[in-house]
């Protein structure tokens, strides 16, 4: 149905990442998603320091500040990508956050 990551022309495109355990709160789910992103980028030969874009989908935009508290800590030592955050109905009711990123190889 889809690939978790596609590499093309020196860029890495990740599919939307969601928490492995959908029973957690927004903080634990965001940590889980960012951990998955770290692992996938490493497998592709890059890291969050090479992010170009991020798209963040929240089931409840009221949790924006909580999600950002985890994001800000995670991205602190890396380049800041262009980013958009929107509220969206996610594919499974327990999911609170889904993140899509694009990075350059490096």
mmCIF file of N, CA and C in Angstrom:
data_model
loop_
_atom_site.group_PDB
_atom_site.id
_atom_site.type_symbol
_atom_site.label_atom_id
_atom_site.label_comp_id
_atom_site.label_asym_id
_atom_site.label_seq_id
_atom_site.Cartn_x
_atom_site.Cartn_y
_atom_site.Cartn_z
ATOM 1 N N UNK A 1 0.813 -1.192 0.000
ATOM 2 C CA UNK A 1 0.000 0.000 0.000
ATOM 3 C C UNK A 1 0.855 1.253 0.000
ATOM 4 N N UNK A 2 1.978 1.242 0.727
ATOM 5 C CA UNK A 2 2.830 2.440 0.794
ATOM 6 C C UNK A 2 4.200 2.063 1.324
ATOM 7 N N UNK A 3 5.153 2.955 1.150
ATOM 8 C CA UNK A 3 6.492 2.807 1.704
ATOM 9 C C UNK A 3 6.611 3.729 2.905
ATOM 10 N N UNK A 4 7.371 3.313 3.904
ATOM 11 C CA UNK A 4 7.603 4.203 5.042
ATOM 12 C C UNK A 4 8.538 5.336 4.660
ATOM 13 N N UNK A 5 9.429 5.057 3.691
ATOM 14 C CA UNK A 5 10.376 6.078 3.241
ATOM 15 C C UNK A 5 10.698 5.834 1.774
ATOM 16 N N UNK A 6 10.831 6.935 1.045
ATOM 17 C CA UNK A 6 11.233 6.883 -0.357
ATOM 18 C C UNK A 6 12.416 7.833 -0.509
ATOM 19 N N UNK A 7 13.472 7.355 -1.185
ATOM 20 C CA UNK A 7 14.642 8.187 -1.451
ATOM 21 C C UNK A 7 14.673 8.458 -2.944
ATOM 22 N N UNK A 8 14.772 9.735 -3.302
ATOM 23 C CA UNK A 8 14.784 10.129 -4.710
ATOM 24 C C UNK A 8 15.547 11.439 -4.852
ATOM 25 N N UNK A 9 16.480 11.488 -5.802
ATOM 26 C CA UNK A 9 17.220 12.717 -6.094
ATOM 27 C C UNK A 9 17.837 13.352 -4.852
ATOM 28 N N UNK A 10 18.399 12.523 -3.974
ATOM 29 C CA UNK A 10 19.082 13.040 -2.800
ATOM 30 C C UNK A 10 18.168 13.500 -1.685
ATOM 31 N N UNK A 11 16.901 13.127 -1.765
ATOM 32 C CA UNK A 11 15.949 13.528 -0.731
ATOM 33 C C UNK A 11 15.258 12.301 -0.157
ATOM 34 N N UNK A 12 14.849 12.403 1.104
ATOM 35 C CA UNK A 12 14.132 11.338 1.795
ATOM 36 C C UNK A 12 12.740 11.849 2.135
ATOM 37 N N UNK A 13 11.746 11.129 1.682
ATOM 38 C CA UNK A 13 10.349 11.460 1.936
ATOM 39 C C UNK A 13 9.781 10.385 2.852
ATOM 40 N N UNK A 14 9.374 10.765 4.063
ATOM 41 C CA UNK A 14 8.793 9.793 4.981
ATOM 42 C C UNK A 14 7.276 9.840 4.894
ATOM 43 N N UNK A 15 6.679 8.664 5.003
ATOM 44 C CA UNK A 15 5.225 8.581 5.124
ATOM 45 C C UNK A 15 4.833 9.148 6.480
ATOM 46 N N UNK A 16 3.570 9.434 6.659
ATOM 47 C CA UNK A 16 3.094 9.919 7.947
ATOM 48 C C UNK A 16 3.389 8.909 9.041
ATOM 49 N N UNK A 17 3.981 9.383 10.123
ATOM 50 C CA UNK A 17 4.333 8.527 11.252
ATOM 51 C C UNK A 17 3.355 8.773 12.395
ATOM 52 N N UNK A 18 2.875 7.685 12.970
ATOM 53 C CA UNK A 18 1.961 7.756 14.111
ATOM 54 C C UNK A 18 2.538 6.927 15.253
ATOM 55 N N UNK A 19 2.009 7.117 16.439
ATOM 56 C CA UNK A 19 2.492 6.397 17.617
ATOM 57 C C UNK A 19 2.197 4.908 17.505
ATOM 58 N N UNK A 20 3.156 4.104 17.965
ATOM 59 C CA UNK A 20 2.940 2.659 18.005
ATOM 60 C C UNK A 20 1.854 2.300 19.011
ATOM 61 N N UNK A 21 1.768 3.055 20.105
ATOM 62 C CA UNK A 21 0.757 2.819 21.137
ATOM 63 C C UNK A 21 -0.222 3.994 21.139
ATOM 64 N N UNK A 22 -1.404 3.810 20.571
ATOM 65 C CA UNK A 22 -2.355 4.913 20.488
ATOM 66 C C UNK A 22 -3.076 5.231 21.799
ATOM 67 N N UNK A 23 -2.731 4.526 22.873
ATOM 68 C CA UNK A 23 -3.415 4.782 24.143
ATOM 69 C C UNK A 23 -2.762 5.917 24.940
ATOM 70 N N UNK A 24 -1.587 6.369 24.515
ATOM 71 C CA UNK A 24 -0.890 7.416 25.255
ATOM 72 C C UNK A 24 -1.459 8.801 25.012
ATOM 73 N N UNK A 25 -1.009 9.739 25.829
ATOM 74 C CA UNK A 25 -1.427 11.131 25.657
ATOM 75 C C UNK A 25 -0.630 11.776 24.524
ATOM 76 N N UNK A 26 -0.907 13.037 24.245
ATOM 77 C CA UNK A 26 -0.258 13.736 23.128
ATOM 78 C C UNK A 26 1.259 13.801 23.319
ATOM 79 N N UNK A 27 1.714 13.930 24.547
ATOM 80 C CA UNK A 27 3.152 14.010 24.792
ATOM 81 C C UNK A 27 3.830 12.678 24.475
ATOM 82 N N UNK A 28 3.303 11.586 24.988
ATOM 83 C CA UNK A 28 3.927 10.285 24.717
ATOM 84 C C UNK A 28 3.807 9.906 23.253
ATOM 85 N N UNK A 29 2.691 10.238 22.618
ATOM 86 C CA UNK A 29 2.551 9.928 21.202
ATOM 87 C C UNK A 29 3.509 10.753 20.354
ATOM 88 N N UNK A 30 3.684 12.017 20.677
ATOM 89 C CA UNK A 30 4.614 12.855 19.916
ATOM 90 C C UNK A 30 6.039 12.325 20.071
ATOM 91 N N UNK A 31 6.419 11.936 21.276
ATOM 92 C CA UNK A 31 7.748 11.352 21.491
ATOM 93 C C UNK A 31 7.933 10.089 20.665
ATOM 94 N N UNK A 32 6.910 9.251 20.629
ATOM 95 C CA UNK A 32 6.974 8.009 19.853
ATOM 96 C C UNK A 32 7.144 8.295 18.367
ATOM 97 N N UNK A 33 6.366 9.233 17.859
ATOM 98 C CA UNK A 33 6.438 9.594 16.439
ATOM 99 C C UNK A 33 7.828 10.141 16.097
ATOM 100 N N UNK A 34 8.342 11.035 16.908
ATOM 101 C CA UNK A 34 9.652 11.621 16.634
ATOM 102 C C UNK A 34 10.760 10.575 16.724
ATOM 103 N N UNK A 35 10.612 9.615 17.618
ATOM 104 C CA UNK A 35 11.560 8.506 17.679
ATOM 105 C C UNK A 35 11.539 7.683 16.400
ATOM 106 N N UNK A 36 10.352 7.433 15.865
ATOM 107 C CA UNK A 36 10.233 6.710 14.595
ATOM 108 C C UNK A 36 10.883 7.491 13.463
ATOM 109 N N UNK A 37 10.676 8.796 13.459
ATOM 110 C CA UNK A 37 11.286 9.644 12.429
ATOM 111 C C UNK A 37 12.810 9.571 12.532
ATOM 112 N N UNK A 38 13.341 9.671 13.736
ATOM 113 C CA UNK A 38 14.797 9.554 13.926
ATOM 114 C C UNK A 38 15.316 8.238 13.353
ATOM 115 N N UNK A 39 14.656 7.132 13.676
ATOM 116 C CA UNK A 39 15.102 5.813 13.210
ATOM 117 C C UNK A 39 15.020 5.688 11.686
ATOM 118 N N UNK A 40 13.936 6.140 11.091
ATOM 119 C CA UNK A 40 13.792 6.041 9.633
ATOM 120 C C UNK A 40 14.805 6.921 8.907
ATOM 121 N N UNK A 41 15.019 8.121 9.410
ATOM 122 C CA UNK A 41 16.005 8.999 8.778
ATOM 123 C C UNK A 41 17.408 8.392 8.881
ATOM 124 N N UNK A 42 17.730 7.809 10.028
ATOM 125 C CA UNK A 42 19.049 7.174 10.200
ATOM 126 C C UNK A 42 19.212 6.007 9.230
ATOM 127 N N UNK A 43 18.180 5.194 9.075
ATOM 128 C CA UNK A 43 18.247 4.074 8.130
ATOM 129 C C UNK A 43 18.449 4.559 6.701
ATOM 130 N N UNK A 44 17.948 5.752 6.400
ATOM 131 C CA UNK A 44 18.100 6.317 5.060
ATOM 132 C C UNK A 44 19.436 7.030 4.883
ATOM 133 N N UNK A 45 20.181 7.231 5.970
ATOM 134 C CA UNK A 45 21.475 7.885 5.878
ATOM 135 C C UNK A 45 21.450 9.380 6.127
ATOM 136 N N UNK A 46 20.477 9.847 6.899
ATOM 137 C CA UNK A 46 20.397 11.272 7.205
ATOM 138 C C UNK A 46 19.882 11.433 8.636
ATOM 139 N N UNK A 47 19.526 12.656 9.013
ATOM 140 C CA UNK A 47 19.035 12.912 10.366
ATOM 141 C C UNK A 47 18.133 14.144 10.359
ATOM 142 N N UNK A 48 17.584 14.435 11.528
ATOM 143 C CA UNK A 48 16.713 15.604 11.668
ATOM 144 C C UNK A 48 17.457 16.907 11.371
ATOM 145 N N UNK A 49 18.783 16.886 11.423
ATOM 146 C CA UNK A 49 19.553 18.092 11.090
ATOM 147 C C UNK A 49 19.393 18.474 9.624
ATOM 148 N N UNK A 50 18.910 17.544 8.819
ATOM 149 C CA UNK A 50 18.741 17.782 7.384
ATOM 150 C C UNK A 50 17.276 17.878 6.963
ATOM 151 N N UNK A 51 16.389 18.145 7.909
ATOM 152 C CA UNK A 51 14.978 18.284 7.562
ATOM 153 C C UNK A 51 14.738 19.527 6.720
ATOM 154 N N UNK A 52 13.878 19.372 5.744
ATOM 155 C CA UNK A 52 13.462 20.499 4.919
ATOM 156 C C UNK A 52 12.051 20.944 5.277
ATOM 157 N N UNK A 53 11.139 19.972 5.409
ATOM 158 C CA UNK A 53 9.742 20.297 5.710
ATOM 159 C C UNK A 53 9.179 19.323 6.733
ATOM 160 N N UNK A 54 8.147 19.777 7.432
ATOM 161 C CA UNK A 54 7.381 18.930 8.347
ATOM 162 C C UNK A 54 5.918 19.336 8.245
ATOM 163 N N UNK A 55 5.067 18.335 8.176
ATOM 164 C CA UNK A 55 3.619 18.548 8.210
ATOM 165 C C UNK A 55 3.106 17.791 9.422
ATOM 166 N N UNK A 56 2.420 18.506 10.302
ATOM 167 C CA UNK A 56 1.928 17.903 11.539
ATOM 168 C C UNK A 56 0.412 17.967 11.546
ATOM 169 N N UNK A 57 -0.177 16.810 11.786
ATOM 170 C CA UNK A 57 -1.634 16.683 11.843
ATOM 171 C C UNK A 57 -2.014 16.326 13.278
ATOM 172 N N UNK A 58 -2.850 17.156 13.887
ATOM 173 C CA UNK A 58 -3.301 16.934 15.257
ATOM 174 C C UNK A 58 -4.790 16.613 15.256
ATOM 175 N N UNK A 59 -5.184 15.602 16.026
ATOM 176 C CA UNK A 59 -6.596 15.288 16.160
ATOM 177 C C UNK A 59 -7.318 16.417 16.894
ATOM 178 N N UNK A 60 -6.610 17.105 17.792
ATOM 179 C CA UNK A 60 -7.182 18.211 18.564
ATOM 180 C C UNK A 60 -6.174 19.360 18.587
ATOM 181 N N UNK A 61 -6.471 20.420 17.863
ATOM 182 C CA UNK A 61 -5.561 21.562 17.788
ATOM 183 C C UNK A 61 -5.366 22.210 19.166
ATOM 184 N N UNK A 62 -6.244 21.913 20.101
ATOM 185 C CA UNK A 62 -6.093 22.389 21.473
ATOM 186 C C UNK A 62 -4.857 21.813 22.153
ATOM 187 N N UNK A 63 -4.273 20.748 21.582
ATOM 188 C CA UNK A 63 -3.060 20.146 22.131
ATOM 189 C C UNK A 63 -1.795 20.636 21.432
ATOM 190 N N UNK A 64 -1.940 21.707 20.651
ATOM 191 C CA UNK A 64 -0.823 22.286 19.903
ATOM 192 C C UNK A 64 0.364 22.623 20.805
ATOM 193 N N UNK A 65 0.125 23.299 21.919
ATOM 194 C CA UNK A 65 1.213 23.712 22.815
ATOM 195 C C UNK A 65 1.913 22.498 23.433
ATOM 196 N N UNK A 66 1.157 21.477 23.806
ATOM 197 C CA UNK A 66 1.770 20.268 24.382
ATOM 198 C C UNK A 66 2.631 19.557 23.341
ATOM 199 N N UNK A 67 2.125 19.419 22.124
ATOM 200 C CA UNK A 67 2.905 18.802 21.058
ATOM 201 C C UNK A 67 4.168 19.625 20.813
ATOM 202 N N UNK A 68 4.042 20.954 20.763
ATOM 203 C CA UNK A 68 5.194 21.825 20.531
ATOM 204 C C UNK A 68 6.242 21.705 21.630
ATOM 205 N N UNK A 69 5.828 21.436 22.866
ATOM 206 C CA UNK A 69 6.809 21.298 23.948
ATOM 207 C C UNK A 69 7.739 20.117 23.681
ATOM 208 N N UNK A 70 7.217 19.048 23.108
ATOM 209 C CA UNK A 70 8.042 17.892 22.755
ATOM 210 C C UNK A 70 8.838 18.193 21.491
ATOM 211 N N UNK A 71 8.188 18.763 20.492
ATOM 212 C CA UNK A 71 8.841 19.107 19.220
ATOM 213 C C UNK A 71 10.026 20.037 19.469
ATOM 214 N N UNK A 72 9.811 21.097 20.250
ATOM 215 C CA UNK A 72 10.865 22.091 20.490
ATOM 216 C C UNK A 72 12.099 21.459 21.131
ATOM 217 N N UNK A 73 11.892 20.556 22.066
ATOM 218 C CA UNK A 73 13.017 19.862 22.701
ATOM 219 C C UNK A 73 13.731 18.977 21.684
ATOM 220 N N UNK A 74 12.976 18.268 20.857
ATOM 221 C CA UNK A 74 13.537 17.344 19.863
ATOM 222 C C UNK A 74 14.327 18.083 18.780
ATOM 223 N N UNK A 75 13.835 19.208 18.319
ATOM 224 C CA UNK A 75 14.431 19.907 17.170
ATOM 225 C C UNK A 75 15.483 20.927 17.607
ATOM 226 N N UNK A 76 15.667 21.118 18.901
ATOM 227 C CA UNK A 76 16.528 22.189 19.421
ATOM 228 C C UNK A 76 17.931 22.207 18.841
ATOM 229 N N UNK A 77 18.540 21.038 18.643
ATOM 230 C CA UNK A 77 19.925 21.001 18.157
ATOM 231 C C UNK A 77 20.008 20.754 16.651
ATOM 232 N N UNK A 78 18.913 20.951 15.957
ATOM 233 C CA UNK A 78 18.875 20.690 14.514
ATOM 234 C C UNK A 78 18.368 21.922 13.775
ATOM 235 N N UNK A 79 18.499 21.904 12.463
ATOM 236 C CA UNK A 79 17.947 22.980 11.655
ATOM 237 C C UNK A 79 16.433 22.957 11.737
ATOM 238 N N UNK A 80 15.834 24.081 11.663
ATOM 239 C CA UNK A 80 14.377 24.177 11.758
ATOM 240 C C UNK A 80 13.770 24.078 10.363
ATOM 241 N N UNK A 81 12.940 23.058 10.114
ATOM 242 C CA UNK A 81 12.331 22.905 8.793
ATOM 243 C C UNK A 81 11.152 23.868 8.613
ATOM 244 N N UNK A 82 10.768 24.087 7.373
ATOM 245 C CA UNK A 82 9.492 24.756 7.108
ATOM 246 C C UNK A 82 8.419 23.810 7.639
ATOM 247 N N UNK A 83 7.392 24.345 8.317
ATOM 248 C CA UNK A 83 6.444 23.467 9.001
ATOM 249 C C UNK A 83 5.032 24.005 8.922
ATOM 250 N N UNK A 84 4.081 23.102 8.829
ATOM 251 C CA UNK A 84 2.668 23.435 8.918
ATOM 252 C C UNK A 84 2.032 22.489 9.923
ATOM 253 N N UNK A 85 1.094 22.998 10.702
ATOM 254 C CA UNK A 85 0.355 22.174 11.658
ATOM 255 C C UNK A 85 -1.127 22.462 11.480
ATOM 256 N N UNK A 86 -1.903 21.387 11.343
ATOM 257 C CA UNK A 86 -3.346 21.535 11.162
ATOM 258 C C UNK A 86 -4.080 20.505 12.013
ATOM 259 N N UNK A 87 -5.338 20.784 12.278
ATOM 260 C CA UNK A 87 -6.199 19.799 12.915
ATOM 261 C C UNK A 87 -6.778 18.922 11.823
ATOM 262 N N UNK A 88 -6.811 17.610 12.084
ATOM 263 C CA UNK A 88 -7.338 16.683 11.092
ATOM 264 C C UNK A 88 -7.927 15.463 11.792
ATOM 265 N N UNK A 89 -8.890 14.855 11.142
ATOM 266 C CA UNK A 89 -9.401 13.584 11.633
ATOM 267 C C UNK A 89 -8.426 12.506 11.175
ATOM 268 N N UNK A 90 -7.755 11.862 12.126
ATOM 269 C CA UNK A 90 -6.759 10.852 11.788
ATOM 270 C C UNK A 90 -7.441 9.502 11.548
ATOM 271 N N UNK A 91 -6.723 8.590 10.923
ATOM 272 C CA UNK A 91 -7.306 7.331 10.449
ATOM 273 C C UNK A 91 -7.827 6.426 11.567
ATOM 274 N N UNK A 92 -7.235 6.492 12.747
ATOM 275 C CA UNK A 92 -7.704 5.685 13.878
ATOM 276 C C UNK A 92 -8.039 6.608 15.040
ATOM 277 N N UNK A 93 -9.107 6.325 15.751
ATOM 278 C CA UNK A 93 -9.558 7.237 16.818
ATOM 279 C C UNK A 93 -8.539 7.509 17.917
ATOM 280 N N UNK A 94 -7.661 6.567 18.256
ATOM 281 C CA UNK A 94 -6.709 6.780 19.330
ATOM 282 C C UNK A 94 -5.530 7.657 18.963
ATOM 283 N N UNK A 95 -5.257 7.777 17.682
ATOM 284 C CA UNK A 95 -4.109 8.584 17.273
ATOM 285 C C UNK A 95 -4.371 10.056 17.523
ATOM 286 N N UNK A 96 -3.377 10.717 18.104
ATOM 287 C CA UNK A 96 -3.488 12.137 18.415
ATOM 288 C C UNK A 96 -2.613 13.004 17.525
ATOM 289 N N UNK A 97 -1.579 12.402 16.917
ATOM 290 C CA UNK A 97 -0.649 13.176 16.096
ATOM 291 C C UNK A 97 -0.087 12.291 14.988
ATOM 292 N N UNK A 98 0.077 12.883 13.822
ATOM 293 C CA UNK A 98 0.750 12.237 12.697
ATOM 294 C C UNK A 98 1.695 13.276 12.097
ATOM 295 N N UNK A 99 2.924 12.847 11.820
ATOM 296 C CA UNK A 99 3.930 13.788 11.297
ATOM 297 C C UNK A 99 4.539 13.217 10.035
ATOM 298 N N UNK A 100 4.632 14.076 9.011
ATOM 299 C CA UNK A 100 5.254 13.762 7.720
ATOM 300 C C UNK A 100 6.455 14.686 7.564
ATOM 301 N N UNK A 101 7.608 14.138 7.215
ATOM 302 C CA UNK A 101 8.786 14.987 7.002
ATOM 303 C C UNK A 101 9.479 14.652 5.686
ATOM 304 N N UNK A 102 10.222 15.638 5.205
ATOM 305 C CA UNK A 102 11.110 15.489 4.053
ATOM 306 C C UNK A 102 12.481 15.981 4.484
ATOM 307 N N UNK A 103 13.518 15.236 4.104
ATOM 308 C CA UNK A 103 14.892 15.619 4.466
ATOM 309 C C UNK A 103 15.794 15.417 3.251
ATOM 310 N N UNK A 104 16.912 16.102 3.283
ATOM 311 C CA UNK A 104 17.941 15.906 2.278
ATOM 312 C C UNK A 104 18.936 14.878 2.830
ATOM 313 N N UNK A 105 19.494 14.066 1.965
ATOM 314 C CA UNK A 105 20.522 13.128 2.404
ATOM 315 C C UNK A 105 21.777 13.907 2.794
ATOM 316 N N UNK A 106 22.500 13.400 3.776
ATOM 317 C CA UNK A 106 23.714 14.100 4.150
ATOM 318 C C UNK A 106 24.341 13.571 5.394
#
